[in-house]
PDB file of C-alpha atoms in Angstrom:
ATOM      1  CA  GLU A   1      13.746  19.785  -6.220  1.00  0.00           C
ATOM      2  CA  PRO A   2      14.533  16.440  -4.582  1.00  0.00           C
ATOM      3  CA  GLU A   3      11.751  14.414  -3.238  1.00  0.00           C
ATOM      4  CA  VAL A   4      10.634  11.267  -1.513  1.00  0.00           C
ATOM      5  CA  THR A   5       9.521   8.785  -3.566  1.00  0.00           C
ATOM      6  CA  GLN A   6       7.153   5.607  -2.966  1.00  0.00           C
ATOM      7  CA  THR A   7       6.062   2.530  -4.481  1.00  0.00           C
ATOM      8  CA  PRO A   8       3.414   1.213  -5.015  1.00  0.00           C
ATOM      9  CA  SER A   9       0.995   3.908  -5.083  1.00  0.00           C
ATOM     10  CA  HIS A  10      -1.746   1.539  -4.299  1.00  0.00           C
ATOM     11  CA  GLN A  11      -1.626  -2.223  -3.320  1.00  0.00           C
ATOM     12  CA  VAL A  12      -4.604  -4.279  -2.626  1.00  0.00           C
ATOM     13  CA  THR A  13      -3.864  -7.649  -0.872  1.00  0.00           C
ATOM     14  CA  GLN A  14      -5.425 -10.445   0.960  1.00  0.00           C
ATOM     15  CA  MET A  15      -5.704 -10.703   4.864  1.00  0.00           C
ATOM     16  CA  GLY A  16      -2.733 -12.744   5.687  1.00  0.00           C
ATOM     17  CA  GLN A  17      -0.353 -11.859   2.753  1.00  0.00           C
ATOM     18  CA  GLU A  18       2.974 -10.276   3.056  1.00  0.00           C
ATOM     19  CA  VAL A  19       3.507  -6.929   1.889  1.00  0.00           C
ATOM     20  CA  ILE A  20       6.661  -4.790   1.219  1.00  0.00           C
ATOM     21  CA  LEU A  21       6.421  -0.998   0.645  1.00  0.00           C
ATOM     22  CA  ARG A  22       9.337   0.627  -0.993  1.00  0.00           C
ATOM     23  CA  CYS A  23      10.699   4.261  -0.516  1.00  0.00           C
ATOM     24  CA  VAL A  24      13.511   6.067  -1.562  1.00  0.00           C
ATOM     25  CA  PRO A  25      14.472   8.848   0.455  1.00  0.00           C
ATOM     26  CA  ILE A  26      16.144  12.320  -0.347  1.00  0.00           C
ATOM     27  CA  SER A  27      19.498  11.522  -1.084  1.00  0.00           C
ATOM     28  CA  ASN A  28      21.430  13.541   1.458  1.00  0.00           C
ATOM     29  CA  HIS A  29      19.222  12.797   4.790  1.00  0.00           C
ATOM     30  CA  LEU A  30      20.101  10.612   7.003  1.00  0.00           C
ATOM     31  CA  TYR A  31      17.047   9.793   8.976  1.00  0.00           C
ATOM     32  CA  PHE A  32      14.319   7.832   7.862  1.00  0.00           C
ATOM     33  CA  TYR A  33      10.594   7.409   9.062  1.00  0.00           C
ATOM     34  CA  TRP A  34       7.441   5.406   8.437  1.00  0.00           C
ATOM     35  CA  TYR A  35       3.827   6.873   9.507  1.00  0.00           C
ATOM     36  CA  ARG A  36       0.689   5.724   8.709  1.00  0.00           C
ATOM     37  CA  GLN A  37      -2.916   7.554   8.254  1.00  0.00           C
ATOM     38  CA  ILE A  38      -6.091   5.676   8.511  1.00  0.00           C
ATOM     39  CA  LEU A  39      -8.555   6.941   5.994  1.00  0.00           C
ATOM     40  CA  GLY A  40      -9.619  10.455   8.008  1.00  0.00           C
ATOM     41  CA  GLN A  41      -7.726  10.098  10.736  1.00  0.00           C
ATOM     42  CA  LYS A  42      -4.263  11.706  11.882  1.00  0.00           C
ATOM     43  CA  VAL A  43      -0.946  10.805  10.857  1.00  0.00           C
ATOM     44  CA  GLU A  44       0.561   8.161  13.206  1.00  0.00           C
ATOM     45  CA  PHE A  45       4.365   7.710  13.851  1.00  0.00           C
ATOM     46  CA  LEU A  46       5.606   4.093  13.272  1.00  0.00           C
ATOM     47  CA  VAL A  47       9.178   4.041  13.118  1.00  0.00           C
ATOM     48  CA  SER A  48      12.440   5.931  12.640  1.00  0.00           C
ATOM     49  CA  PHE A  49      15.542   4.409  11.276  1.00  0.00           C
ATOM     50  CA  TYR A  50      18.965   5.827  11.600  1.00  0.00           C
ATOM     51  CA  ASN A  51      22.630   4.564  10.606  1.00  0.00           C
ATOM     52  CA  ASN A  52      21.197   1.018   9.199  1.00  0.00           C
ATOM     53  CA  GLU A  53      18.832   0.724  12.739  1.00  0.00           C
ATOM     54  CA  ILE A  54      15.810   1.321  14.357  1.00  0.00           C
ATOM     55  CA  SER A  55      16.176   4.511  16.694  1.00  0.00           C
ATOM     56  CA  GLU A  56      12.587   4.459  17.740  1.00  0.00           C
ATOM     57  CA  LYS A  57       9.458   2.909  17.186  1.00  0.00           C
ATOM     58  CA  SER A  58       5.669   3.161  18.487  1.00  0.00           C
ATOM     59  CA  GLU A  59       3.228   0.900  19.913  1.00  0.00           C
ATOM     60  CA  ILE A  60       1.841   0.247  16.428  1.00  0.00           C
ATOM     61  CA  PHE A  61       5.074  -1.129  15.053  1.00  0.00           C
ATOM     62  CA  ASP A  62       4.657  -4.663  16.562  1.00  0.00           C
ATOM     63  CA  ASP A  63       6.571  -7.912  15.418  1.00  0.00           C
ATOM     64  CA  GLN A  64       4.341  -8.065  12.251  1.00  0.00           C
ATOM     65  CA  PHE A  65       6.262  -4.908  11.029  1.00  0.00           C
ATOM     66  CA  SER A  66      10.116  -4.666   9.996  1.00  0.00           C
ATOM     67  CA  VAL A  67      12.086  -2.117   8.155  1.00  0.00           C
ATOM     68  CA  GLU A  68      15.051  -2.330   6.110  1.00  0.00           C
ATOM     69  CA  ARG A  69      17.627  -0.530   3.966  1.00  0.00           C
ATOM     70  CA  PRO A  70      18.904  -3.238   1.559  1.00  0.00           C
ATOM     71  CA  ASP A  71      20.861  -0.739  -0.108  1.00  0.00           C
ATOM     72  CA  GLY A  72      22.353   2.506  -0.368  1.00  0.00           C
ATOM     73  CA  SER A  73      18.856   3.893  -1.691  1.00  0.00           C
ATOM     74  CA  ASN A  74      15.980   2.068  -0.953  1.00  0.00           C
ATOM     75  CA  PHE A  75      14.289   1.902   2.390  1.00  0.00           C
ATOM     76  CA  THR A  76      11.417  -0.331   3.047  1.00  0.00           C
ATOM     77  CA  LEU A  77       8.523  -1.384   5.112  1.00  0.00           C
ATOM     78  CA  LYS A  78       7.358  -5.134   5.614  1.00  0.00           C
ATOM     79  CA  ILE A  79       3.955  -6.175   7.056  1.00  0.00           C
ATOM     80  CA  ARG A  80       4.192  -9.857   7.484  1.00  0.00           C
ATOM     81  CA  SER A  81       0.932 -10.848   7.937  1.00  0.00           C
ATOM     82  CA  THR A  82      -1.446  -8.333   6.801  1.00  0.00           C
ATOM     83  CA  LYS A  83      -4.596  -7.662   9.034  1.00  0.00           C
ATOM     84  CA  LEU A  84      -7.710  -5.656   7.981  1.00  0.00           C
ATOM     85  CA  GLU A  85      -6.926  -3.035  10.050  1.00  0.00           C
ATOM     86  CA  ASP A  86      -3.628  -2.572   8.514  1.00  0.00           C
ATOM     87  CA  SER A  87      -5.566  -0.823   5.516  1.00  0.00           C
ATOM     88  CA  ALA A  88      -4.136   2.991   5.654  1.00  0.00           C
ATOM     89  CA  MET A  89      -1.987   5.125   3.494  1.00  0.00           C
ATOM     90  CA  TYR A  90       1.585   4.819   4.667  1.00  0.00           C
ATOM     91  CA  PHE A  91       3.727   7.539   4.341  1.00  0.00           C
ATOM     92  CA  CYS A  92       7.693   7.551   4.043  1.00  0.00           C
ATOM     93  CA  ALA A  93       9.361  10.314   5.225  1.00  0.00           C
ATOM     94  CA  SER A  94      12.996  11.475   5.712  1.00  0.00           C
ATOM     95  CA  SER A  95      14.963  14.492   7.103  1.00  0.00           C
ATOM     96  CA  GLU A  96      18.511  15.900   7.524  1.00  0.00           C
ATOM     97  CA  THR A  97      18.212  16.265  11.383  1.00  0.00           C
ATOM     98  CA  ARG A  98      16.110  14.288  13.634  1.00  0.00           C
ATOM     99  CA  GLY A  99      13.640  15.783  16.169  1.00  0.00           C
ATOM    100  CA  ASP A 100      13.761  19.458  14.969  1.00  0.00           C
ATOM    101  CA  GLY A 101      13.991  19.440  11.424  1.00  0.00           C
ATOM    102  CA  GLU A 102      11.486  19.407   8.586  1.00  0.00           C
ATOM    103  CA  LEU A 103       9.979  15.992   7.689  1.00  0.00           C
ATOM    104  CA  PHE A 104       9.880  15.321   3.911  1.00  0.00           C
ATOM    105  CA  PHE A 105       6.993  12.966   2.960  1.00  0.00           C
ATOM    106  CA  GLY A 106       6.425  10.912  -0.107  1.00  0.00           C
ATOM    107  CA  GLU A 107       3.203  10.856  -1.768  1.00  0.00           C
ATOM    108  CA  GLY A 108       2.058   7.665   0.249  1.00  0.00           C
ATOM    109  CA  SER A 109       1.495   4.113  -0.583  1.00  0.00           C
ATOM    110  CA  ARG A 110      -2.201   3.088  -0.161  1.00  0.00           C
ATOM    111  CA  LEU A 111      -2.545  -0.319   1.366  1.00  0.00           C
ATOM    112  CA  THR A 112      -6.188  -2.054   1.151  1.00  0.00           C
ATOM    113  CA  VAL A 113      -6.212  -5.452   2.891  1.00  0.00           C
ATOM    114  CA  LEU A 114      -9.498  -7.327   2.030  1.00  0.00           C
TER     115      LEU A 114
ATOM    116  CA  GLY B   1       5.425   9.918  24.982  1.00  0.00           C
ATOM    117  CA  GLU B   2       4.359  13.107  23.608  1.00  0.00           C
ATOM    118  CA  ASN B   3       0.822  13.993  23.516  1.00  0.00           C
ATOM    119  CA  VAL B   4      -0.533  16.282  21.176  1.00  0.00           C
ATOM    120  CA  GLU B   5      -4.283  17.744  21.438  1.00  0.00           C
ATOM    121  CA  GLN B   6      -5.545  19.685  18.329  1.00  0.00           C
ATOM    122  CA  HIS B   7      -8.907  21.569  18.108  1.00  0.00           C
ATOM    123  CA  PRO B   8     -11.032  22.739  16.747  1.00  0.00           C
ATOM    124  CA  SER B   9     -11.596  19.468  14.679  1.00  0.00           C
ATOM    125  CA  THR B  10     -13.437  21.279  11.886  1.00  0.00           C
ATOM    126  CA  LEU B  11     -13.461  25.210  10.780  1.00  0.00           C
ATOM    127  CA  SER B  12     -15.526  27.242   8.302  1.00  0.00           C
ATOM    128  CA  VAL B  13     -14.721  30.377   7.667  1.00  0.00           C
ATOM    129  CA  GLN B  14     -15.870  33.221   5.082  1.00  0.00           C
ATOM    130  CA  GLU B  15     -13.114  34.343   2.225  1.00  0.00           C
ATOM    131  CA  GLY B  16     -10.877  37.041   3.638  1.00  0.00           C
ATOM    132  CA  ASP B  17     -11.428  36.425   7.448  1.00  0.00           C
ATOM    133  CA  SER B  18      -8.935  34.885  10.019  1.00  0.00           C
ATOM    134  CA  ALA B  19      -8.578  31.195  10.956  1.00  0.00           C
ATOM    135  CA  VAL B  20      -7.083  29.938  14.180  1.00  0.00           C
ATOM    136  CA  ILE B  21      -5.859  26.236  15.141  1.00  0.00           C
ATOM    137  CA  LYS B  22      -4.896  25.592  18.372  1.00  0.00           C
ATOM    138  CA  CYS B  23      -2.705  22.927  20.028  1.00  0.00           C
ATOM    139  CA  THR B  24      -1.410  21.684  23.051  1.00  0.00           C
ATOM    140  CA  TYR B  25       1.381  19.126  23.806  1.00  0.00           C
ATOM    141  CA  SER B  26       2.387  17.324  27.046  1.00  0.00           C
ATOM    142  CA  ASP B  27       5.918  16.953  26.862  1.00  0.00           C
ATOM    143  CA  SER B  28       7.845  19.946  28.403  1.00  0.00           C
ATOM    144  CA  ALA B  29      11.243  19.066  26.483  1.00  0.00           C
ATOM    145  CA  SER B  30       9.527  19.242  23.282  1.00  0.00           C
ATOM    146  CA  ASN B  31      11.125  22.103  21.457  1.00  0.00           C
ATOM    147  CA  TYR B  32      10.348  21.831  17.739  1.00  0.00           C
ATOM    148  CA  PHE B  33       6.726  22.479  16.572  1.00  0.00           C
ATOM    149  CA  PRO B  34       5.755  22.287  12.883  1.00  0.00           C
ATOM    150  CA  TRP B  35       2.440  22.868  10.973  1.00  0.00           C
ATOM    151  CA  TYR B  36       1.493  20.473   8.018  1.00  0.00           C
ATOM    152  CA  LYS B  37      -1.150  21.277   5.806  1.00  0.00           C
ATOM    153  CA  GLN B  38      -2.537  18.037   3.572  1.00  0.00           C
ATOM    154  CA  GLU B  39      -4.831  18.514   0.479  1.00  0.00           C
ATOM    155  CA  LEU B  40      -7.247  15.989  -0.027  1.00  0.00           C
ATOM    156  CA  GLY B  41      -5.488  12.954  -1.329  1.00  0.00           C
ATOM    157  CA  LYS B  42      -2.009  14.272  -1.283  1.00  0.00           C
ATOM    158  CA  ARG B  43       0.950  14.155   1.330  1.00  0.00           C
ATOM    159  CA  PRO B  44       1.523  16.611   4.087  1.00  0.00           C
ATOM    160  CA  GLN B  45       3.578  19.512   3.416  1.00  0.00           C
ATOM    161  CA  LEU B  46       5.359  21.863   5.839  1.00  0.00           C
ATOM    162  CA  ILE B  47       3.650  25.472   5.801  1.00  0.00           C
ATOM    163  CA  ILE B  48       5.532  26.735   8.947  1.00  0.00           C
ATOM    164  CA  ASP B  49       7.532  25.781  12.087  1.00  0.00           C
ATOM    165  CA  ILE B  50       8.558  27.220  14.982  1.00  0.00           C
ATOM    166  CA  ARG B  51      11.612  26.627  17.809  1.00  0.00           C
ATOM    167  CA  SER B  52      11.139  26.854  21.505  1.00  0.00           C
ATOM    168  CA  ASN B  53      13.725  29.759  21.502  1.00  0.00           C
ATOM    169  CA  VAL B  54      11.209  31.680  19.276  1.00  0.00           C
ATOM    170  CA  GLY B  55       7.634  32.966  20.697  1.00  0.00           C
ATOM    171  CA  GLU B  56       6.163  33.978  17.223  1.00  0.00           C
ATOM    172  CA  LYS B  57       7.109  33.469  13.808  1.00  0.00           C
ATOM    173  CA  LYS B  58       5.340  35.032  10.496  1.00  0.00           C
ATOM    174  CA  ASP B  59       5.351  34.044   7.031  1.00  0.00           C
ATOM    175  CA  GLN B  60       3.028  36.347   4.652  1.00  0.00           C
ATOM    176  CA  ARG B  61      -0.359  35.539   5.705  1.00  0.00           C
ATOM    177  CA  ILE B  62       0.458  32.514   8.163  1.00  0.00           C
ATOM    178  CA  ALA B  63       1.791  32.957  11.732  1.00  0.00           C
ATOM    179  CA  VAL B  64       2.432  30.512  14.772  1.00  0.00           C
ATOM    180  CA  THR B  65       2.803  31.647  18.207  1.00  0.00           C
ATOM    181  CA  LEU B  66       4.237  29.471  20.943  1.00  0.00           C
ATOM    182  CA  ASN B  67       3.632  29.721  24.630  1.00  0.00           C
ATOM    183  CA  LYS B  68       5.961  27.019  26.387  1.00  0.00           C
ATOM    184  CA  THR B  69       4.861  27.797  29.942  1.00  0.00           C
ATOM    185  CA  ALA B  70       1.449  26.853  28.959  1.00  0.00           C
ATOM    186  CA  LYS B  71       2.516  24.093  26.334  1.00  0.00           C
ATOM    187  CA  HIS B  72       0.324  25.655  23.850  1.00  0.00           C
ATOM    188  CA  PHE B  73       0.883  26.718  20.196  1.00  0.00           C
ATOM    189  CA  SER B  74      -1.233  28.194  17.759  1.00  0.00           C
ATOM    190  CA  LEU B  75      -1.789  28.620  13.858  1.00  0.00           C
ATOM    191  CA  HIS B  76      -3.053  32.054  12.505  1.00  0.00           C
ATOM    192  CA  ILE B  77      -4.263  32.441   8.878  1.00  0.00           C
ATOM    193  CA  THR B  78      -5.344  35.721   8.003  1.00  0.00           C
ATOM    194  CA  GLU B  79      -7.199  36.738   4.951  1.00  0.00           C
ATOM    195  CA  THR B  80      -8.286  33.492   4.057  1.00  0.00           C
ATOM    196  CA  GLN B  81      -8.687  32.081   0.587  1.00  0.00           C
ATOM    197  CA  PRO B  82     -10.624  28.933  -1.258  1.00  0.00           C
ATOM    198  CA  GLU B  83      -7.222  27.576  -1.876  1.00  0.00           C
ATOM    199  CA  ASP B  84      -6.538  27.419   2.039  1.00  0.00           C
ATOM    200  CA  SER B  85      -9.156  24.548   2.434  1.00  0.00           C
ATOM    201  CA  ALA B  86      -7.162  21.793   3.469  1.00  0.00           C
ATOM    202  CA  VAL B  87      -6.499  19.640   6.805  1.00  0.00           C
ATOM    203  CA  TYR B  88      -3.787  21.154   8.688  1.00  0.00           C
ATOM    204  CA  PHE B  89      -2.099  18.925  11.177  1.00  0.00           C
ATOM    205  CA  CYS B  90       0.183  20.609  14.156  1.00  0.00           C
ATOM    206  CA  ALA B  91       3.024  18.192  15.627  1.00  0.00           C
ATOM    207  CA  ALA B  92       5.655  18.448  18.442  1.00  0.00           C
ATOM    208  CA  SER B  93       8.789  16.640  18.942  1.00  0.00           C
ATOM    209  CA  SER B  94      11.605  16.637  21.586  1.00  0.00           C
ATOM    210  CA  PRO B  95      15.187  16.238  20.750  1.00  0.00           C
ATOM    211  CA  GLY B  96      15.956  13.047  19.020  1.00  0.00           C
ATOM    212  CA  TYR B  97      12.506  12.031  18.793  1.00  0.00           C
ATOM    213  CA  ALA B  98      10.208  11.672  16.117  1.00  0.00           C
ATOM    214  CA  LEU B  99       7.288  13.935  15.563  1.00  0.00           C
ATOM    215  CA  ASN B 100       3.807  13.417  16.860  1.00  0.00           C
ATOM    216  CA  PHE B 101       0.958  14.600  15.057  1.00  0.00           C
ATOM    217  CA  GLY B 102      -2.340  16.600  16.529  1.00  0.00           C
ATOM    218  CA  LYS B 103      -5.753  14.845  14.839  1.00  0.00           C
ATOM    219  CA  GLY B 104      -6.015  17.557  12.277  1.00  0.00           C
ATOM    220  CA  THR B 105      -8.252  20.289  11.496  1.00  0.00           C
ATOM    221  CA  SER B 106     -10.045  20.163   8.300  1.00  0.00           C
ATOM    222  CA  LEU B 107     -10.610  24.050   7.405  1.00  0.00           C
ATOM    223  CA  LEU B 108     -13.207  25.129   4.906  1.00  0.00           C
ATOM    224  CA  VAL B 109     -12.956  28.519   3.479  1.00  0.00           C
ATOM    225  CA  THR B 110     -16.217  29.522   1.421  1.00  0.00           C
ATOM    226  CA  PRO B 111     -16.396  32.109  -1.345  1.00  0.00           C
TER     227      PRO B 111
END
């Protein structure tokens, strides 16, 4: 069964460093998302991406964040200058349709900022 | 934007009993309401979903009901088993917009 894959599974970084999280969505999906989950809290929407551009973003997704689809398969989330409060599990997801179809989540990338 | 409220935050039931989790949403344009199960350290996985043109949907021991007038929807798990223990998230979205999740309900099923 096809699935969303994410790398790395865990990254530890120093405050102020840049981090790139990588995702390979399911191949026939057109909509891509990043969500984050601070430990013990809810899954929070960050950004959605379609047709090589951001289609929606939340208040969390400020200028420190960016997304890119550098080639036909990868979808990346970059955090330019990490803060302690960026420590969370970051989930990539993809879907065939937008807004009314199943989201398929990756296993997540745990980011720890020291 | 959409605001999804979920309760209770924790729920403990005896094996074999039923569990009910309730959610409300704010955006009357929302038309898709999935429920996700997240086991400890794992990804959220869809267990059931309902669209606004349907009032109830059932899949074996799991059912979801939707009241569009009141803007609330509920997850019902019957004959609970220890392996149902997990965090359950409701979510809602309106056409063309991303899913917004509730805060989650930690369900514990004790043998």
